[in-house]
Amino acid sequence: MEQQNSFNSQQQSTGFMKQPPDMVSVKDSLYLSDMLAWNLIAIKKAHFFAAQCKDPQIIDALNRCGQMHQRHYDTILNHLNPNQYQSQQQFQ
């Protein structure tokens, strides 16, 4: 209990966690799944609309948008399981 209180006081005083917790709650897990889904949908939509467009400036903006969401998706995956994600990147 004392460890929990020190964790809460540490988080409240700085506004952010200095170290992530050892386990992820069900609610956090669902939110992470949602974030991955949102980014994947944004990647797919950007790619689809870039393919439908004829203006090169808009195509470029959509491609950059899709790349940004791809980086976000990759970052989330990397934070969730850094060892597995790095080994997958080596095979690609």
Short mmCIF file of C-alpha atoms in Angstrom, two decimals:
data_model
loop_
_atom_site.label_atom_id
_atom_site.label_comp_id
_atom_site.label_asym_id
_atom_site.label_seq_id
_atom_site.Cartn_x
_atom_site.Cartn_y
_atom_site.Cartn_z
CA MET A 1 0.00 0.00 0.00
CA GLU A 2 2.83 2.38 0.82
CA GLN A 3 4.40 1.72 -2.59
CA GLN A 4 1.09 2.59 -4.27
CA ASN A 5 0.90 5.89 -2.35
CA SER A 6 4.44 6.84 -3.36
CA PHE A 7 3.58 6.02 -6.99
CA ASN A 8 0.47 8.22 -6.87
CA SER A 9 2.33 11.11 -5.23
CA GLN A 10 5.14 10.81 -7.80
CA GLN A 11 2.64 10.95 -10.66
CA GLN A 12 0.69 13.86 -9.19
CA SER A 13 3.75 16.00 -8.45
CA THR A 14 5.26 15.70 -11.94
CA GLY A 15 2.13 15.29 -14.07
CA PHE A 16 3.50 12.19 -15.81
CA MET A 17 4.90 8.78 -14.97
CA LYS A 18 8.67 8.48 -14.82
CA GLN A 19 8.41 4.73 -15.32
CA PRO A 20 5.48 2.75 -16.77
CA PRO A 21 3.64 0.35 -14.48
CA ASP A 22 4.56 -3.34 -14.55
CA MET A 23 1.18 -4.37 -15.91
CA VAL A 24 -1.45 -2.85 -18.18
CA SER A 25 -5.04 -2.67 -16.99
CA VAL A 26 -7.89 -3.96 -19.13
CA LYS A 27 -9.05 -0.39 -19.73
CA ASP A 28 -5.56 0.67 -20.83
CA SER A 29 -5.28 -2.40 -23.06
CA LEU A 30 -8.56 -1.56 -24.78
CA TYR A 31 -7.47 2.04 -25.28
CA LEU A 32 -4.16 0.91 -26.81
CA SER A 33 -6.09 -1.39 -29.17
CA ASP A 34 -8.29 1.54 -30.14
CA MET A 35 -5.26 3.76 -30.80
CA LEU A 36 -3.76 1.11 -33.07
CA ALA A 37 -7.07 0.75 -34.91
CA TRP A 38 -7.46 4.53 -35.33
CA ASN A 39 -3.99 4.88 -36.78
CA LEU A 40 -4.45 1.90 -39.09
CA ILE A 41 -7.73 3.32 -40.39
CA ALA A 42 -6.07 6.72 -40.94
CA ILE A 43 -3.22 5.04 -42.87
CA LYS A 44 -5.68 3.17 -45.09
CA LYS A 45 -7.84 6.25 -45.72
CA ALA A 46 -4.85 8.43 -46.58
CA HIS A 47 -3.61 5.79 -49.03
CA PHE A 48 -7.07 5.36 -50.57
CA PHE A 49 -7.68 9.07 -51.05
CA ALA A 50 -4.17 9.66 -52.39
CA ALA A 51 -4.88 7.00 -55.03
CA GLN A 52 -8.15 8.75 -55.98
CA CYS A 53 -6.65 12.23 -56.23
CA LYS A 54 -5.07 13.91 -59.27
CA ASP A 55 -3.50 17.02 -57.68
CA PRO A 56 0.17 16.24 -56.86
CA GLN A 57 0.22 18.61 -53.85
CA ILE A 58 -2.78 16.93 -52.29
CA ILE A 59 -1.34 13.49 -53.06
CA ASP A 60 1.88 14.51 -51.32
CA ALA A 61 -0.02 15.86 -48.29
CA LEU A 62 -2.06 12.65 -48.03
CA ASN A 63 1.05 10.50 -48.33
CA ARG A 64 2.79 12.50 -45.58
CA CYS A 65 -0.33 12.13 -43.43
CA GLY A 66 -0.33 8.37 -43.97
CA GLN A 67 3.38 8.18 -43.13
CA MET A 68 2.81 10.14 -39.92
CA HIS A 69 0.11 7.70 -38.82
CA GLN A 70 2.36 4.78 -39.80
CA ARG A 71 5.09 6.19 -37.52
CA HIS A 72 2.56 6.54 -34.70
CA TYR A 73 1.37 2.96 -35.23
CA ASP A 74 4.96 1.69 -35.25
CA THR A 75 5.81 3.68 -32.11
CA ILE A 76 2.85 2.23 -30.21
CA LEU A 77 3.81 -1.30 -31.26
CA ASN A 78 7.42 -0.66 -30.29
CA HIS A 79 6.38 0.50 -26.82
CA LEU A 80 4.14 -2.51 -26.32
CA ASN A 81 6.73 -5.15 -27.19
CA PRO A 82 10.10 -3.68 -28.18
CA ASN A 83 11.95 -7.00 -28.57
CA GLN A 84 9.39 -8.67 -30.83
CA TYR A 85 8.85 -5.56 -32.96
CA GLN A 86 12.58 -5.07 -33.58
CA SER A 87 12.99 -8.68 -34.71
CA GLN A 88 10.06 -8.27 -37.13
CA GLN A 89 11.64 -5.14 -38.63
CA GLN A 90 14.85 -7.07 -39.36
CA PHE A 91 12.96 -9.60 -41.49
CA GLN A 92 11.23 -6.97 -43.64
#
